[in-house]
CSV table of C-alpha atoms in Angstrom, one decimal:
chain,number,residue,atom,x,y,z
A,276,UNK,CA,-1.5,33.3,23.0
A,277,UNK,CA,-1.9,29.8,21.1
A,278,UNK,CA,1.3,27.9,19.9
A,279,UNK,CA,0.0,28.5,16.6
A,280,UNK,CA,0.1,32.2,16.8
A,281,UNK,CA,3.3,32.4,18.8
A,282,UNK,CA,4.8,29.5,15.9
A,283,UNK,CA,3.3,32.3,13.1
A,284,UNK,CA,4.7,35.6,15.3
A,285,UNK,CA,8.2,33.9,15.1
A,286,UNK,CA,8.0,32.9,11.5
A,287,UNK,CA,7.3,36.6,10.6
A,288,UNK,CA,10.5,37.3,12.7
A,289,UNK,CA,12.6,34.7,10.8
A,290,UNK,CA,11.5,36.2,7.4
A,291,UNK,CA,11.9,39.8,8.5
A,292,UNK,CA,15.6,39.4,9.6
A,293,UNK,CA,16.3,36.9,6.6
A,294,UNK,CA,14.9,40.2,4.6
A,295,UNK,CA,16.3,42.7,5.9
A,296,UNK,CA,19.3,41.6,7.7
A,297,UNK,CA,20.7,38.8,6.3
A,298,UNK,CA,21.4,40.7,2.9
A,299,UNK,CA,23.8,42.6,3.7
A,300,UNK,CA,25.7,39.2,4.8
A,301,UNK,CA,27.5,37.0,3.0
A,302,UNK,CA,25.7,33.4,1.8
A,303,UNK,CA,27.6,31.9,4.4
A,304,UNK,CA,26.3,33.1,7.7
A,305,UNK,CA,23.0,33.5,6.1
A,306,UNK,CA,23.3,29.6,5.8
A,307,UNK,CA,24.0,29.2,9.1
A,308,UNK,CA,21.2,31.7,10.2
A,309,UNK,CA,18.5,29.5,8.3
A,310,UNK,CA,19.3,26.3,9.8
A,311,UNK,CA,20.0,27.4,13.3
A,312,UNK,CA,16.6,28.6,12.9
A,313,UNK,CA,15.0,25.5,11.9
A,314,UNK,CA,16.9,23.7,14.2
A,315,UNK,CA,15.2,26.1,17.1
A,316,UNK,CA,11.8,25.8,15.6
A,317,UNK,CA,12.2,21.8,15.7
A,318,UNK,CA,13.1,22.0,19.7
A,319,UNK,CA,10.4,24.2,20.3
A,320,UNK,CA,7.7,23.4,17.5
A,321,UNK,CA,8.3,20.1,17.3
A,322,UNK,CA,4.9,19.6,16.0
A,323,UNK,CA,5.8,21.4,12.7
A,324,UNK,CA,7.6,19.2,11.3
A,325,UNK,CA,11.9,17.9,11.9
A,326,UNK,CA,13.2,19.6,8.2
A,327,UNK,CA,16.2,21.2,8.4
A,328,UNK,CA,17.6,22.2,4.7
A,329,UNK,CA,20.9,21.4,3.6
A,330,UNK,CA,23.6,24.4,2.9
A,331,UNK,CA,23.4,23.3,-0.8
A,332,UNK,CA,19.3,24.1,-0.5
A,333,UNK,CA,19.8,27.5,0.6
A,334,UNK,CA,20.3,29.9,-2.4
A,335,UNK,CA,20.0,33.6,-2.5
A,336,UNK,CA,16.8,36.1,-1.0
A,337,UNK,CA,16.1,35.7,-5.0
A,338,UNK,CA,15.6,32.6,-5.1
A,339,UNK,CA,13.4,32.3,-2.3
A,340,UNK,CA,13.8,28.0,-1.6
A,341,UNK,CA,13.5,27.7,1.9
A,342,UNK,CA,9.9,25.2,2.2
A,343,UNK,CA,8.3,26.0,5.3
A,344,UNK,CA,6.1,22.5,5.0
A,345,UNK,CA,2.2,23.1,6.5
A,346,UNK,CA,1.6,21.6,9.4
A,347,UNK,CA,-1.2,19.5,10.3
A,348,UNK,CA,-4.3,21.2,11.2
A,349,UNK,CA,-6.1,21.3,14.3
A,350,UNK,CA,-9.5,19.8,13.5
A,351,UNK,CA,-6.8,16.9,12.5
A,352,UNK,CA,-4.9,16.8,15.2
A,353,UNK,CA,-7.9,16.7,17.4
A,354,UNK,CA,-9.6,14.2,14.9
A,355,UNK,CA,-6.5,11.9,15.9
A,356,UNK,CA,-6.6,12.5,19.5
A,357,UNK,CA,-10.3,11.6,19.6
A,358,UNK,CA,-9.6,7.8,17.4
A,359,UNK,CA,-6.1,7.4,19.6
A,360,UNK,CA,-8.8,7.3,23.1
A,361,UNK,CA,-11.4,5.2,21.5
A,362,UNK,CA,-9.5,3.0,19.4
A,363,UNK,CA,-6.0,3.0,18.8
A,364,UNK,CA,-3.9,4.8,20.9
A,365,UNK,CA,-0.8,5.1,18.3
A,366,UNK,CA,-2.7,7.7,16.4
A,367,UNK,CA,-2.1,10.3,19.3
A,368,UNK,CA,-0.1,13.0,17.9
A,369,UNK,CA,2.4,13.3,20.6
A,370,UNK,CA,5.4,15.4,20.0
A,371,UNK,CA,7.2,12.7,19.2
A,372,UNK,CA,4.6,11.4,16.5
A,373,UNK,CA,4.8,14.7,15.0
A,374,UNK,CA,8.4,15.2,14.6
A,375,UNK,CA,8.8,12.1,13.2
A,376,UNK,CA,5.6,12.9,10.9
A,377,UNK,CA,7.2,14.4,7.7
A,378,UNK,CA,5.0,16.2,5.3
A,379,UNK,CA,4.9,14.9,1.3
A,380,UNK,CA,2.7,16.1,-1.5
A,381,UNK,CA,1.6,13.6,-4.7
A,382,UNK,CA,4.0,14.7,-7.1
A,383,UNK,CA,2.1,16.8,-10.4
A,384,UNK,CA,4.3,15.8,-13.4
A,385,UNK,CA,2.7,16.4,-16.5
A,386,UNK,CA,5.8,16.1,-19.1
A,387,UNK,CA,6.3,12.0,-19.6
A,388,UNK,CA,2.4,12.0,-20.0
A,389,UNK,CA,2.4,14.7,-22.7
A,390,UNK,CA,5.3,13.3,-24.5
A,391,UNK,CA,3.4,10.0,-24.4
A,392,UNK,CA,0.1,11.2,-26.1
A,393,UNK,CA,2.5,13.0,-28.8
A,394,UNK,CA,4.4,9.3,-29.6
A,395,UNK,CA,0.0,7.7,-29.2
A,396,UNK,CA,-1.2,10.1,-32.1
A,397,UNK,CA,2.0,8.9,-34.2
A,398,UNK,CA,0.5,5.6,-34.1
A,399,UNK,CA,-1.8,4.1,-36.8
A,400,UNK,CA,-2.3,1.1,-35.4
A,401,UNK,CA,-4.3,0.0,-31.6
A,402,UNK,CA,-2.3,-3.1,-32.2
A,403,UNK,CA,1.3,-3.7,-32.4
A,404,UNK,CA,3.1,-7.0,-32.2
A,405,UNK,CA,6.3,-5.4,-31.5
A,406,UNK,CA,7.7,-2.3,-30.5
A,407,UNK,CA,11.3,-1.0,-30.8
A,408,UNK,CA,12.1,1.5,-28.4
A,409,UNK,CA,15.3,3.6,-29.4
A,410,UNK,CA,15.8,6.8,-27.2
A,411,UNK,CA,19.2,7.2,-28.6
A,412,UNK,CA,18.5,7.9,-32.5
A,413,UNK,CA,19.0,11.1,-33.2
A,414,UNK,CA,17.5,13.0,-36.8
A,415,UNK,CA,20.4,14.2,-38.9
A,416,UNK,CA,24.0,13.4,-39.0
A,417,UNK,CA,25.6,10.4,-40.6
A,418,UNK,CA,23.6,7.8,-38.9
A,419,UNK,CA,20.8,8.6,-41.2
B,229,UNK,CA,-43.3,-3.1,4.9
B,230,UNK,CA,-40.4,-1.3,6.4
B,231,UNK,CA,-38.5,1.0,4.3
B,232,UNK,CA,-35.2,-0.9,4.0
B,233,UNK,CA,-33.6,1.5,1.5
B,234,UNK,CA,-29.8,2.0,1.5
B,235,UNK,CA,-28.1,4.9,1.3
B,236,UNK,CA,-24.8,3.7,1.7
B,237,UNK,CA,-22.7,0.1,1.3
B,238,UNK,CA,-19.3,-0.3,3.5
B,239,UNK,CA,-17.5,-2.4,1.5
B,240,UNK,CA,-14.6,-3.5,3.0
B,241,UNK,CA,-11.9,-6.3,2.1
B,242,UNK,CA,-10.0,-8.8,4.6
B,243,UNK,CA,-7.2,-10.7,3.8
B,244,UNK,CA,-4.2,-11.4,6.4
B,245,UNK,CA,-5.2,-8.7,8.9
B,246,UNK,CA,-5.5,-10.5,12.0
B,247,UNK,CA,-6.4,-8.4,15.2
B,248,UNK,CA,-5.6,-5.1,13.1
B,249,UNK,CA,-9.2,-5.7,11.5
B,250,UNK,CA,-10.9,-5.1,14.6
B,251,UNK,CA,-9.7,-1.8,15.1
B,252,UNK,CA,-10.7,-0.9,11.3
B,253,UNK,CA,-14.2,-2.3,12.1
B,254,UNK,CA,-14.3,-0.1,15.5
B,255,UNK,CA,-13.1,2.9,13.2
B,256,UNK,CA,-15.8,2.2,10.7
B,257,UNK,CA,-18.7,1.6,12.9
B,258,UNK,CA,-17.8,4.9,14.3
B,259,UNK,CA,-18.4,6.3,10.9
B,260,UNK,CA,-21.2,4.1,10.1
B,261,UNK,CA,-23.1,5.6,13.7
B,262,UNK,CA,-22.2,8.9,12.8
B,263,UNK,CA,-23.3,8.5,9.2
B,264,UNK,CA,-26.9,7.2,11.0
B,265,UNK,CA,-26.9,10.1,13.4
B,266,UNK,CA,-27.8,12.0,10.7
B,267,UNK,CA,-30.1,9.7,8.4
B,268,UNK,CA,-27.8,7.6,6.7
B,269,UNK,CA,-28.8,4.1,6.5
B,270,UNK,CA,-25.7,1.6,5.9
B,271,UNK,CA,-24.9,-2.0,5.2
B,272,UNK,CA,-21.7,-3.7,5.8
B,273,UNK,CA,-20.5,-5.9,3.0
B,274,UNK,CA,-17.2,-7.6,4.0
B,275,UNK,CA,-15.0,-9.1,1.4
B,276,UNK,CA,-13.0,-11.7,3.1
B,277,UNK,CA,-10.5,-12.9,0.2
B,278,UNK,CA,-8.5,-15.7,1.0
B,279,UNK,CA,-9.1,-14.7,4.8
B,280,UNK,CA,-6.6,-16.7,7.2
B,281,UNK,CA,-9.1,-18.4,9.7
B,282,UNK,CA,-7.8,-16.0,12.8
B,283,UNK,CA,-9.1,-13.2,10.6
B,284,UNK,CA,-12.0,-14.8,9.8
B,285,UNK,CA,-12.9,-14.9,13.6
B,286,UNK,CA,-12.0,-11.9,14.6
B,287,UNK,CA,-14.5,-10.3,11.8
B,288,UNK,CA,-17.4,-11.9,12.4
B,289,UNK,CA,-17.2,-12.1,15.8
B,290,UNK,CA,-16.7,-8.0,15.9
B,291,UNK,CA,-19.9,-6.4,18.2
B,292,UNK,CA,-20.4,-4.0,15.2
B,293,UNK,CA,-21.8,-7.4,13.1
B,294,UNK,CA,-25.5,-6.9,12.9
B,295,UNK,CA,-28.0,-8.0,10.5
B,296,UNK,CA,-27.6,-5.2,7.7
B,297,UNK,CA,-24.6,-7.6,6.7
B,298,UNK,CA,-23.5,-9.8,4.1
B,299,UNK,CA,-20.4,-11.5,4.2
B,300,UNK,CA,-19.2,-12.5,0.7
B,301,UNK,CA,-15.6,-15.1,0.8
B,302,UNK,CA,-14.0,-15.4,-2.6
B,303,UNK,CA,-10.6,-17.0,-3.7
B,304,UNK,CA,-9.4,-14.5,-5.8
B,305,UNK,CA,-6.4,-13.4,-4.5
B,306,UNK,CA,-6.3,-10.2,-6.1
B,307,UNK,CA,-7.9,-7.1,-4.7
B,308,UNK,CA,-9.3,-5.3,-7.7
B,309,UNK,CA,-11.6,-9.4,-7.8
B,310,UNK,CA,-12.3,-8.9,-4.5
B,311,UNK,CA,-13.9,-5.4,-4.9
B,312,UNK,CA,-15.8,-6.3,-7.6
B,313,UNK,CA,-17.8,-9.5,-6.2
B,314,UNK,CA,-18.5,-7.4,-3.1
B,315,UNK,CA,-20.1,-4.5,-5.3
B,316,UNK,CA,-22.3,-7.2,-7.3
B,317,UNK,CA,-23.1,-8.0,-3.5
B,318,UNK,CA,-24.3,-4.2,-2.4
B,319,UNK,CA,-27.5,-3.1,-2.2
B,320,UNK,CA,-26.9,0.7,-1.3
B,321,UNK,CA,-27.2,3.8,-3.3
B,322,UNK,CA,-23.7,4.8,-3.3
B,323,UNK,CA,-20.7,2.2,-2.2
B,324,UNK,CA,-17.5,3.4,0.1
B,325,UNK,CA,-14.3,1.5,-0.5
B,326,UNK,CA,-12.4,1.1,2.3
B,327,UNK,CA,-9.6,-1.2,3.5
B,328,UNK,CA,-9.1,-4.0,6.3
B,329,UNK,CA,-6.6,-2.3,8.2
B,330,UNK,CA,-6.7,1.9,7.9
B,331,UNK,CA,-8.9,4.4,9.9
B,332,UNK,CA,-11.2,6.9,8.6
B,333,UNK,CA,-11.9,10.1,10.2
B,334,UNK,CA,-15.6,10.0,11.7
B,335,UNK,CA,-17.2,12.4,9.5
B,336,UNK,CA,-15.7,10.3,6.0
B,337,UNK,CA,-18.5,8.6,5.2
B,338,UNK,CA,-21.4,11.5,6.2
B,339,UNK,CA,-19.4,13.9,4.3
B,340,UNK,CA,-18.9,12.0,1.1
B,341,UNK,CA,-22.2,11.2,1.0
B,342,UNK,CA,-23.1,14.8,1.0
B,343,UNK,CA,-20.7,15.3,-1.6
B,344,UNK,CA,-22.5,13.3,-3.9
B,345,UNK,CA,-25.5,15.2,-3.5
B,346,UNK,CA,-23.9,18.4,-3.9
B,347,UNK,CA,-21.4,17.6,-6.9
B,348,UNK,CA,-24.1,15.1,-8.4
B,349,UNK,CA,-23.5,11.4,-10.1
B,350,UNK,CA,-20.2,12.1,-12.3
B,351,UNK,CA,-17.8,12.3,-9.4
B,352,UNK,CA,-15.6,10.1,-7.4
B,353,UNK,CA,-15.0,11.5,-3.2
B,354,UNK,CA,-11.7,11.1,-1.7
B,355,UNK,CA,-11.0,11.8,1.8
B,356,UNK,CA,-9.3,15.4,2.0
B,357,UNK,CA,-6.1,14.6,3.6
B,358,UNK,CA,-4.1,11.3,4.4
B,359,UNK,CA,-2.3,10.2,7.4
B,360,UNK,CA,0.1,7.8,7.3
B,361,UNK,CA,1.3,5.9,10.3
B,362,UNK,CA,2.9,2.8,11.4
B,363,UNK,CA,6.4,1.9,9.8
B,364,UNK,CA,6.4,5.3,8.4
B,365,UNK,CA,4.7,8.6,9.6
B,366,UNK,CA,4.0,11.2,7.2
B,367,UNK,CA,0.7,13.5,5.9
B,368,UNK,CA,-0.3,14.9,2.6
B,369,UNK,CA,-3.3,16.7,1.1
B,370,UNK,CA,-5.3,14.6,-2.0
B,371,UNK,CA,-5.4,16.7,-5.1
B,372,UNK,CA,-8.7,17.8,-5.9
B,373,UNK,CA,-9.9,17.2,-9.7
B,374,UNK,CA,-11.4,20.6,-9.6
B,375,UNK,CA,-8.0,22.5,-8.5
B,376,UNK,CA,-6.0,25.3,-10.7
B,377,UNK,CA,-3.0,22.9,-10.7
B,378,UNK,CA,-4.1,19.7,-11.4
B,379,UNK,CA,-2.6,18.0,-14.5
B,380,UNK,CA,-3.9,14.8,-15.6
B,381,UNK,CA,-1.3,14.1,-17.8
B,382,UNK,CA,0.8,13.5,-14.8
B,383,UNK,CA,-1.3,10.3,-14.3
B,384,UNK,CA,1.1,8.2,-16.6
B,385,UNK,CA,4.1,8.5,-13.8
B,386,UNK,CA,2.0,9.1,-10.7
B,387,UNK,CA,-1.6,8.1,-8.4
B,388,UNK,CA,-3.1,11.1,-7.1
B,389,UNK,CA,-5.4,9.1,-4.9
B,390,UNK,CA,-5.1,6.1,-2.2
B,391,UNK,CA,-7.9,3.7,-2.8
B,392,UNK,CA,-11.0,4.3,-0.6
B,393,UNK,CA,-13.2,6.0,-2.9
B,394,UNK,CA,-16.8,6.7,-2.6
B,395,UNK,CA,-19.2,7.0,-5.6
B,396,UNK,CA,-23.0,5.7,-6.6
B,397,UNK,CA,-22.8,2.2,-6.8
B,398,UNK,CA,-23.7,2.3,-10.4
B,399,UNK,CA,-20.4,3.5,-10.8
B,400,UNK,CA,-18.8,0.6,-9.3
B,401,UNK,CA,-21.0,-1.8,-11.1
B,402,UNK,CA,-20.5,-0.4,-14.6
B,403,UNK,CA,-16.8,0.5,-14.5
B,404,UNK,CA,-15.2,-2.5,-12.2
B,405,UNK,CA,-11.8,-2.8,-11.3
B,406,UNK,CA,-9.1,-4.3,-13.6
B,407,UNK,CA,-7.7,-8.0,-12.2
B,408,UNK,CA,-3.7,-7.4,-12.0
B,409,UNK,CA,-2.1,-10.1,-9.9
B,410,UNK,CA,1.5,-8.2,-10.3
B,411,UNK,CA,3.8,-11.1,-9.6
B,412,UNK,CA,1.7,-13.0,-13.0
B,413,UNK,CA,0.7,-10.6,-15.3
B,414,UNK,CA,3.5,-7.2,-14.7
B,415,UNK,CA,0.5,-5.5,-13.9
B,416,UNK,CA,-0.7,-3.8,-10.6
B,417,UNK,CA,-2.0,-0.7,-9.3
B,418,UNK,CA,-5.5,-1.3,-9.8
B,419,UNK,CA,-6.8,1.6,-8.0
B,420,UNK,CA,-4.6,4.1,-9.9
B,421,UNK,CA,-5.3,2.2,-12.9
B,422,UNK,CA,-9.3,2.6,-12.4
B,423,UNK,CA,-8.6,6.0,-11.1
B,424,UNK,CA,-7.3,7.0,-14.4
B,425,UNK,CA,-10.3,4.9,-16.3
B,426,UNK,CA,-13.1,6.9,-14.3
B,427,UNK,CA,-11.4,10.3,-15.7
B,428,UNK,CA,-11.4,8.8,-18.8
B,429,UNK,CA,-14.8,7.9,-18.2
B,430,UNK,CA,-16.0,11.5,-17.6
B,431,UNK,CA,-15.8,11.4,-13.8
B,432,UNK,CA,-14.3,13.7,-11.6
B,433,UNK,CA,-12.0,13.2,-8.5
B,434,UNK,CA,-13.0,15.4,-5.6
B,435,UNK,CA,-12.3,15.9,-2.5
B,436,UNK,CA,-14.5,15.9,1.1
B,437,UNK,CA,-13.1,18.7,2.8
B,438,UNK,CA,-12.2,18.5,6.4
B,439,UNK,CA,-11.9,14.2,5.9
B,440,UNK,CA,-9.1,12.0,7.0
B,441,UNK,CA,-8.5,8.6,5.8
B,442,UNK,CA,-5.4,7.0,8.0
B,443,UNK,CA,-3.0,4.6,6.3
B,444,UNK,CA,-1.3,1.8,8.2
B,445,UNK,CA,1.9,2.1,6.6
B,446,UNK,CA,3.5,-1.5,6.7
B,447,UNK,CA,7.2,-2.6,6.5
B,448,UNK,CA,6.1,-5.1,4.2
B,449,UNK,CA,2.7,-4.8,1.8
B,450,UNK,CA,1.1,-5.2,-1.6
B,451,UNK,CA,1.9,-1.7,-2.6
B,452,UNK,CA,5.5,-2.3,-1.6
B,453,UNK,CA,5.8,-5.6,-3.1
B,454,UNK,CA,3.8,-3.9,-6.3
B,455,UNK,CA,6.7,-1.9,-6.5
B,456,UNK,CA,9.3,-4.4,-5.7
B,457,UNK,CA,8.0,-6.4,-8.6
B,458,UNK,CA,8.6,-3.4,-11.2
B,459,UNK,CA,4.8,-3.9,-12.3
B,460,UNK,CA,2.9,-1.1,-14.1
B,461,UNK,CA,-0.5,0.1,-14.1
B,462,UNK,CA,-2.4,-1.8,-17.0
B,463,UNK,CA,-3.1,-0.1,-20.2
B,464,UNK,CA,-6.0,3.3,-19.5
B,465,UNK,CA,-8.3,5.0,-22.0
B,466,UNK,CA,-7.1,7.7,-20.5
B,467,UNK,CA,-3.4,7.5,-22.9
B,468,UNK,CA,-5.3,6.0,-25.5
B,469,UNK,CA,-4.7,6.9,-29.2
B,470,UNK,CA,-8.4,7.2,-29.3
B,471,UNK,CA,-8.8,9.8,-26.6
B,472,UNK,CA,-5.9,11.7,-27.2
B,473,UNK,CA,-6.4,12.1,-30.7
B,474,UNK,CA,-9.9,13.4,-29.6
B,475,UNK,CA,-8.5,16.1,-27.2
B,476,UNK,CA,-5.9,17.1,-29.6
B,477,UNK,CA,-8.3,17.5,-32.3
């Protein structure tokens, strides 16, 4: 069996007992269940990745906030193995390389750049030689 | 006469990278012979913008240096410049951006190239995933234009996209890169800045699947220094009043 499938087997395990088990106990030991766990999976699968959530990060089943991050695929992996032997060998994904190699997504944040075409269309002008900005005027009340 | 049509123009800029640039040049000719393993003709076209002489050297002394070459030096000092004189330069179909000192995954510039053909002219390729290493080591996927959850609104805070790109060459030509110089003007970012233009533009960001595009994460660099400076991206059609009073209409 691959390390992939026996990482995937275990997972299933973690969220099983987190399911079924850890509900009847209090937040507390569930807490202490989850990170143990991701402490485990670091020493073992070190290759997926050195996050271990804070107690403050673990809410209820409900909730549901745990991030398991995805790991790096294989054609990747092998990808860097193959550019680590021809040309630079700090591209091997050694275990080390990988538990230090933290996963990040481009953040999608959509609200400043709405709120900005909403204050464009208010505008009559392309042109402005000066703009006030005043974030703290309100509408209503006795400062109008 | 031979047939000495281009498909494709590596265009790739040199500043301060010392020996680190003769790695990137053995990562790209690997792309480059992979690319011609399947019918891809190439020309290099290396930007060498204010290149310290040790740089210099190592370049064009690099055994990949052949004759389907041009070498254009500039003074600009600014990297959106720098792109643009080596696109004037190209001779190739479609034009890959790529930078002095990162890696590319063998199959980057074959793939995109495909890409082109299968999405046709209106699109820009991105490598699929990124690869940091160096200082820092950390991985991510690119966001594909074409995805359920991407938001192009969110443009105004963030980049979606590193800079190598790959498009027709037309593209390049007719929609250049803005000049920032962060440290003068408060303006920098000029690949998130023409990333935003080109979807402005029409264009669409996608992605080649299965790519890699590996970034040598620095302790110090332009992006970080960018950001150091508290520059912004210059002003994009993409926020206009103009365009958003379109869409809203």
């Amino acid at each position: 069996m691959s390390r992939r499938r026996v990482f995937m087997f275990l997972r299933g395990g973690f969220h099983a007992i987190d399911r079924f088990v850890m509900v009847a106990l209090s937040g507390r030991v569930r807490q202490s269940y989850i990170r143990m766990s991701y402490r485990l999976k670091t020493a073992l699968f070190p290759e997926y990745g050195s996050y271990v959530p804070k107690h403050s990060e673990i809410g209820s089943l409900s909730q549901n906030i745990v991030l398991v991050p995805p790991a790096i695929p294989s054609w990747a992996l092998d990808e860097m193995r193959n550019i680590a032997k021809e040309i630079d060998p700090a591209l091997y994904p050694t275990d080390l390389f990988l538990a230090g190699c933290s996963y990040y997504s481009f953040p999608v944040i959509r609200r400043p750049g709405q709120i900005y075409r909403k204050l464009i269309q208010q505008c009559s002008s392309d042109y402005y030689t000066h703009v006030f900005a005043i974030p703290w005027l309100k509408q209503g009340g006795a400062d109008l | 006469m031979i047939n000495s049509k281009i498909d494709v123009s590596l265009l790739i800029t040199f500043h301060n990278e010392g020996i680190l640039a003769y790695s990137t040049l053995n990562s790209i000719e690997r792309c480059r012979k992979f690319a011609e393993a399947k019918g891809i003709t190439t020309e290099y076209i290396l930007v060498l913008d204010k290149c310290s002489e040790e740089t210099k050297n190592i370049v064009l002394s690099h055994p990949a240096i052949s004759n389907n070459l041009t070498v254009v030096e500039v003074d600009h000092g600014d990297l959106g410049a720098s792109r643009n004189s080596g696109v004037v330069c190209a001779t190739g179909d479609t034009l890959a951006i790529l930078d002095g000192d990162d890696y590319f995954s063998e199959n980057w510039i074959e793939r995109a190239f495909d890409c082109i053909k299968a999405y046709g002219d209106k699109v820009i390729i991105h490598p699929e995933m990124v690869i940091n290493f160096g200082a820092h080591a950390a991985y991510c996927w690119q966001l594909d234009q074409a995805e359920r959850h991407f938001e192009k609104d969110g443009l105004l805070v963030n980049n979606y996209w590193t800079s190598w790109t790959f498009a027709k060459r037309n593209v390049y030509l007719e929609h250049p890169y803005s000049e920032t110089r962060p440290l003068a003007s408060g303006f920098g970012y000029e690949d998130w800045h023409w990333n935003c233009e080109m979807i402005a533009a029409g264009f669409e960001h996608r992605l080649a699947m299965g790519t890699i595009g590996f970034y040598r994460r620095k302790k110090i660099s332009l992006v970080l220094a960018t950001a150091a400076s508290g520059a912004i991206i210059p002003p994009s059609q993409l926020f206009s009043r103009v365009l958003s009073n379109q869409e809203l209409a």
